[in-house]
Short mmCIF file of C-alpha atoms in Angstrom, two decimals:
data_model
loop_
_atom_site.label_atom_id
_atom_site.label_comp_id
_atom_site.label_asym_id
_atom_site.label_seq_id
_atom_site.Cartn_x
_atom_site.Cartn_y
_atom_site.Cartn_z
CA MET Y 1 -0.16 -0.33 -0.09
CA SER Y 2 0.80 3.61 -0.65
CA GLU Y 3 2.73 5.37 2.25
CA ALA Y 4 0.46 7.90 2.00
CA TYR Y 5 -2.78 5.57 2.30
CA GLU Y 6 -1.00 4.08 5.74
CA GLY Y 7 -3.24 4.18 8.67
CA ALA Y 8 -6.68 5.64 6.47
CA VAL Y 9 -9.65 3.04 7.37
CA GLU Y 10 -11.39 1.05 5.15
CA ARG Y 11 -15.30 1.89 4.96
CA GLY Y 12 -16.21 0.17 1.67
CA ASP Y 13 -18.26 2.02 -0.37
CA GLY Y 14 -20.93 3.79 0.98
CA GLY Y 15 -20.87 7.53 2.02
CA GLY Y 16 -19.83 8.98 5.01
CA ASP Y 17 -20.64 12.14 6.68
CA GLY Y 18 -17.86 15.35 5.86
CA VAL Y 19 -16.82 12.93 2.62
CA LEU Y 20 -15.80 15.25 -0.52
CA SER Y 21 -16.32 14.48 -3.62
CA ALA Y 22 -13.81 14.84 -6.09
CA ALA Y 23 -15.35 17.86 -7.03
CA GLU Y 24 -15.98 18.93 -4.24
CA LEU Y 25 -12.23 18.56 -2.91
CA PHE Y 26 -11.04 20.25 -6.04
CA ASP Y 27 -13.16 23.16 -5.75
CA GLY Y 28 -11.83 23.70 -2.51
CA VAL Y 29 -8.12 23.16 -2.54
CA GLY Y 30 -7.85 25.28 -5.89
CA LEU Y 31 -4.04 26.14 -6.74
CA ASP Y 32 -2.73 25.07 -3.85
CA TYR Y 33 -2.88 21.65 -6.35
CA GLU Y 34 -0.44 23.45 -8.30
CA ARG Y 35 1.77 24.84 -5.37
CA ALA Y 36 1.76 21.17 -4.42
CA PHE Y 37 1.73 18.98 -7.26
CA GLY Y 38 3.37 21.08 -10.02
CA ARG Y 39 7.24 20.30 -9.70
CA LEU Y 40 6.45 16.25 -9.82
CA PRO Y 41 9.28 14.94 -12.31
CA ALA Y 42 8.16 12.36 -12.62
CA GLN Y 43 5.17 14.01 -14.23
CA LEU Y 44 7.97 16.35 -15.82
CA ALA Y 45 9.88 13.67 -17.34
CA ALA Y 46 6.56 11.91 -18.84
CA VAL Y 47 5.06 14.99 -20.30
CA ASP Y 48 8.50 15.40 -21.95
CA TRP Y 49 8.55 11.91 -23.59
CA LEU Y 50 5.06 12.89 -24.80
CA THR Y 51 6.18 15.81 -27.00
CA GLY Y 52 9.48 14.08 -27.95
CA ARG Y 53 6.97 11.77 -30.31
CA LEU Y 54 3.75 13.58 -31.33
CA ALA Y 55 3.82 15.82 -34.38
CA PRO Y 56 3.31 19.53 -34.23
CA GLY Y 57 -0.16 20.33 -34.16
CA SER Y 58 -1.20 17.16 -32.17
CA ARG Y 59 -4.55 16.18 -30.86
CA VAL Y 60 -4.06 15.82 -26.85
CA LEU Y 61 -6.65 15.79 -23.89
CA ASP Y 62 -6.28 16.19 -20.88
CA VAL Y 63 -7.91 13.94 -17.94
CA GLY Y 64 -8.45 15.37 -15.06
CA SER Y 65 -7.10 19.04 -16.34
CA GLY Y 66 -6.82 20.13 -12.04
CA THR Y 67 -5.22 24.58 -12.92
CA GLY Y 68 -3.51 23.86 -16.30
CA ARG Y 69 -0.10 23.37 -15.38
CA PRO Y 70 2.12 22.15 -16.07
CA VAL Y 71 0.42 19.49 -18.47
CA ALA Y 72 -1.38 21.48 -20.62
CA ALA Y 73 0.42 24.61 -20.71
CA LEU Y 74 4.03 22.55 -21.23
CA LEU Y 75 1.46 20.84 -24.14
CA ALA Y 76 0.11 24.43 -25.75
CA ALA Y 77 3.33 25.27 -25.61
CA ALA Y 78 4.74 23.02 -27.59
CA GLY Y 79 2.10 23.57 -30.90
CA HIS Y 80 -0.42 21.03 -29.93
CA GLU Y 81 -4.55 20.94 -30.19
CA VAL Y 82 -5.28 20.29 -26.03
CA THR Y 83 -7.72 19.37 -24.36
CA GLY Y 84 -8.18 19.71 -20.75
CA ILE Y 85 -12.18 18.10 -18.53
CA ASP Y 86 -11.95 18.36 -15.05
CA VAL Y 87 -15.52 17.54 -13.26
CA SER Y 88 -14.40 20.74 -10.46
CA ARG Y 89 -15.76 24.53 -11.68
CA THR Y 90 -12.92 26.22 -10.02
CA MET Y 91 -10.21 23.90 -11.35
CA VAL Y 92 -11.89 25.25 -15.05
CA GLU Y 93 -12.50 28.15 -14.58
CA LEU Y 94 -8.21 28.88 -13.45
CA ALA Y 95 -7.31 26.49 -15.86
CA ARG Y 96 -9.50 28.40 -18.96
CA ALA Y 97 -7.29 32.13 -17.48
CA GLN Y 98 -3.94 30.58 -17.17
CA VAL Y 99 -3.59 28.34 -20.45
CA PRO Y 100 -5.49 30.60 -22.73
CA GLY Y 101 -3.65 27.94 -25.42
CA ALA Y 102 -5.67 25.28 -24.91
CA ARG Y 103 -9.24 24.81 -24.53
CA PHE Y 104 -10.90 23.42 -21.01
CA GLU Y 105 -14.50 22.17 -20.21
CA ARG Y 106 -16.31 21.11 -17.28
CA SER Y 107 -16.52 17.15 -17.71
CA ASP Y 108 -16.46 13.69 -16.26
CA VAL Y 109 -14.21 10.63 -18.43
CA ARG Y 110 -16.90 9.07 -17.33
CA GLU Y 111 -19.07 10.66 -19.53
CA HIS Y 112 -16.52 12.87 -21.48
CA THR Y 113 -17.39 13.10 -25.58
CA PRO Y 114 -13.86 12.43 -27.76
CA PRO Y 115 -13.90 13.95 -31.22
CA ALA Y 116 -14.53 11.51 -33.88
CA GLU Y 117 -11.03 11.42 -35.29
CA GLY Y 118 -10.67 10.51 -31.90
CA TYR Y 119 -6.98 11.63 -30.22
CA ASP Y 120 -3.21 11.71 -31.06
CA ALA Y 121 -2.97 11.61 -26.75
CA VAL Y 122 -4.28 11.40 -23.66
CA CYS Y 123 -2.67 12.59 -20.53
CA ALA Y 124 -4.37 10.95 -17.27
CA PHE Y 125 -2.28 11.85 -14.08
CA PHE Y 126 -4.17 10.38 -10.70
CA PRO Y 127 -7.74 11.61 -11.82
CA LEU Y 128 -9.44 8.20 -11.25
CA LEU Y 129 -8.84 7.90 -7.60
CA MET Y 130 -11.51 8.51 -6.74
CA MET Y 131 -13.96 6.64 -8.64
CA PRO Y 132 -14.65 2.87 -7.43
CA ARG Y 133 -12.78 0.21 -9.08
CA LYS Y 134 -14.92 -1.00 -12.11
CA ASP Y 135 -15.67 2.84 -13.20
CA GLN Y 136 -11.79 3.05 -13.35
CA ILE Y 137 -11.62 0.05 -15.82
CA GLY Y 138 -14.31 1.59 -17.49
CA ALA Y 139 -12.50 5.03 -18.30
CA LEU Y 140 -9.24 3.43 -18.62
CA ARG Y 141 -11.51 0.99 -21.90
CA ARG Y 142 -12.45 4.63 -22.83
CA MET Y 143 -9.31 5.93 -23.36
CA ALA Y 144 -7.80 3.80 -24.79
CA SER Y 145 -10.44 3.52 -27.03
CA TRP Y 146 -9.81 7.60 -28.77
CA LEU Y 147 -6.45 7.38 -29.64
CA VAL Y 148 -6.36 6.76 -33.01
CA PRO Y 149 -3.85 4.05 -34.40
CA GLY Y 150 -0.85 4.44 -32.73
CA GLY Y 151 -1.55 7.12 -30.36
CA LEU Y 152 -0.10 7.87 -26.98
CA LEU Y 153 -1.99 7.30 -23.57
CA VAL Y 154 0.35 8.16 -21.00
CA SER Y 155 -0.90 8.03 -17.23
CA ALA Y 156 -0.57 8.45 -13.52
CA THR Y 157 -1.79 6.25 -10.63
CA VAL Y 158 -1.55 5.97 -6.37
CA PRO Y 159 -0.50 1.90 -6.62
CA ALA Y 160 -2.95 0.28 -3.34
CA ASP Y 161 -5.46 -2.72 -3.69
CA VAL Y 162 -8.11 -1.15 -2.06
CA GLU Y 163 -11.92 0.11 -2.30
CA GLY Y 164 -13.92 2.88 -1.30
CA LEU Y 165 -10.49 3.34 1.64
CA GLU Y 166 -11.50 6.50 3.27
CA ILE Y 167 -8.11 9.07 4.05
CA VAL Y 168 -7.41 12.86 5.02
CA TRP Y 169 -6.42 14.20 1.49
CA MET Y 170 -4.75 17.80 2.23
CA GLY Y 171 -6.55 18.35 5.68
CA ARG Y 172 -9.68 16.85 3.42
CA ARG Y 173 -11.89 13.90 3.85
CA ALA Y 174 -11.90 12.05 0.22
CA ARG Y 175 -12.31 8.19 -0.02
CA VAL Y 176 -10.44 6.39 -3.30
CA SER Y 177 -9.70 2.95 -4.38
CA GLY Y 178 -6.97 1.95 -6.75
CA PHE Y 179 -4.84 -1.01 -7.98
CA SER Y 180 -1.45 -3.06 -6.90
CA ALA Y 181 0.70 -1.49 -9.72
CA ASP Y 182 0.14 -4.76 -11.40
CA ALA Y 183 -2.94 -5.06 -11.62
CA TYR Y 184 -2.83 -1.38 -13.59
CA LEU Y 185 -0.03 -2.55 -15.32
CA GLY Y 186 -2.04 -5.77 -16.37
CA LEU Y 187 -5.72 -3.64 -16.79
CA LEU Y 188 -3.39 -1.63 -19.41
CA ARG Y 189 -3.09 -4.63 -21.67
CA GLU Y 190 -5.34 -7.24 -21.39
CA GLU Y 191 -8.43 -4.71 -20.98
CA CYS Y 192 -7.40 -1.96 -22.69
CA GLY Y 193 -5.52 -3.26 -25.71
CA LEU Y 194 -2.13 -1.65 -25.07
CA GLU Y 195 1.47 -1.67 -25.44
CA VAL Y 196 2.85 -1.36 -22.13
CA LEU Y 197 6.26 0.90 -23.41
CA HIS Y 198 7.65 2.37 -20.01
CA HIS Y 199 6.85 2.24 -16.11
CA GLU Y 200 8.55 3.33 -13.33
CA LEU Y 201 7.56 4.08 -10.29
CA SER Y 202 8.78 6.71 -7.69
CA VAL Y 203 8.23 8.54 -4.04
CA PHE Y 204 6.91 12.24 -3.97
CA ARG Y 205 5.99 14.45 -1.15
CA PRO Y 206 3.56 16.95 -1.39
CA GLU Y 207 5.04 20.82 -1.07
CA VAL Y 208 3.37 21.30 1.89
CA PRO Y 209 3.27 21.55 5.00
CA ASP Y 210 3.45 18.13 7.06
CA GLY Y 211 2.98 16.41 2.97
CA GLU Y 212 3.03 12.42 3.41
CA PRO Y 213 5.26 11.19 0.53
CA GLU Y 214 2.78 9.17 -2.27
CA GLU Y 215 3.54 6.13 -4.20
CA HIS Y 216 3.59 6.70 -7.40
CA LEU Y 217 3.25 4.21 -10.91
CA PHE Y 218 3.51 6.17 -14.65
CA CYS Y 219 2.85 4.42 -17.39
CA TYR Y 220 3.40 5.41 -21.32
CA ALA Y 221 1.50 3.12 -23.46
CA ARG Y 222 0.53 2.87 -27.20
CA ARG Y 223 -2.56 1.69 -29.47
CA ALA Y 224 -1.17 -0.47 -31.97
CA PRO Y 225 0.03 0.68 -35.45
CA GLU Y 226 -3.27 0.06 -37.98
CA GLY Y 227 -2.25 -2.85 -40.01
CA GLY Y 228 1.19 -3.69 -38.05
CA PRO Y 229 2.32 -4.36 -35.36
CA ALA Y 230 3.46 -1.97 -32.63
CA GLU Y 231 6.67 -0.45 -32.61
CA GLY Y 232 9.67 0.35 -30.05
CA PRO Y 233 9.51 2.75 -28.01
#
C-alpha cells in the first residue's frame, strides 16, 4: 500500500459524513494543488517524453486537467491542440485563465464525448483515484478507445490495492480506490489492449506543510498502429 494511505481505515463503498466528492474536494483545493504537485519530476518527464513523440498540432486530451499547469500549458506551448477536462468548476476556471492556448471543459471522463477523429494522445495523471474500481476500468477502456492507431496514453496512479478507502488528503476527507502496480499494468495490456512501453515507480513528497510521501506509478502506453505490430519505444 502507498505510504500516503497508511493508517487509513477501509469503510467500503458507501458515503460518509464529511467525505467529499472529487468536484467538491478540488473546488476547495484550487491553486494549492498546483503549489503542492506542480513540480512533480516524474510527471514533467512524462510530458517531455510525450512531446518528443508527437507531430506538430497533435490532438491531446488532458483528463483531470486541474489548473492547467504544468501539463496542458507545456503541451500547448509545444504547439499541440489541447483539450482539458475536469469535474471541478474551480479548476476549469483557473485553467482557462492560466492557459489560454488550450480549451477546457467541465466534464467527467465517464461522460466525455471525444471528437470523431479521436486523439493522438491522452494524458491521465491521477484523475481516477476517487472513482470505484469498476469505473476506473471503464474509464481506462474509454480513453484507450479514443486513441488513433499508434496513439499514446500517458498515465499515473497511486499503486494501492484498495476499494473505498477513507483518507485525509490535503486536509480534506476523501474516499479512494486503486489497484496494485501489477494489476494496473495488466488493465492497460489486457482490458485496454495497449502496449506498455515504459513504467516506473517513484516517491514524491507534496510541497505542503506536513506533506506525506506518496508512491506513484507512471506508465507510457501505445495503441497498436493500424495494419501492423507496435513499433519500439
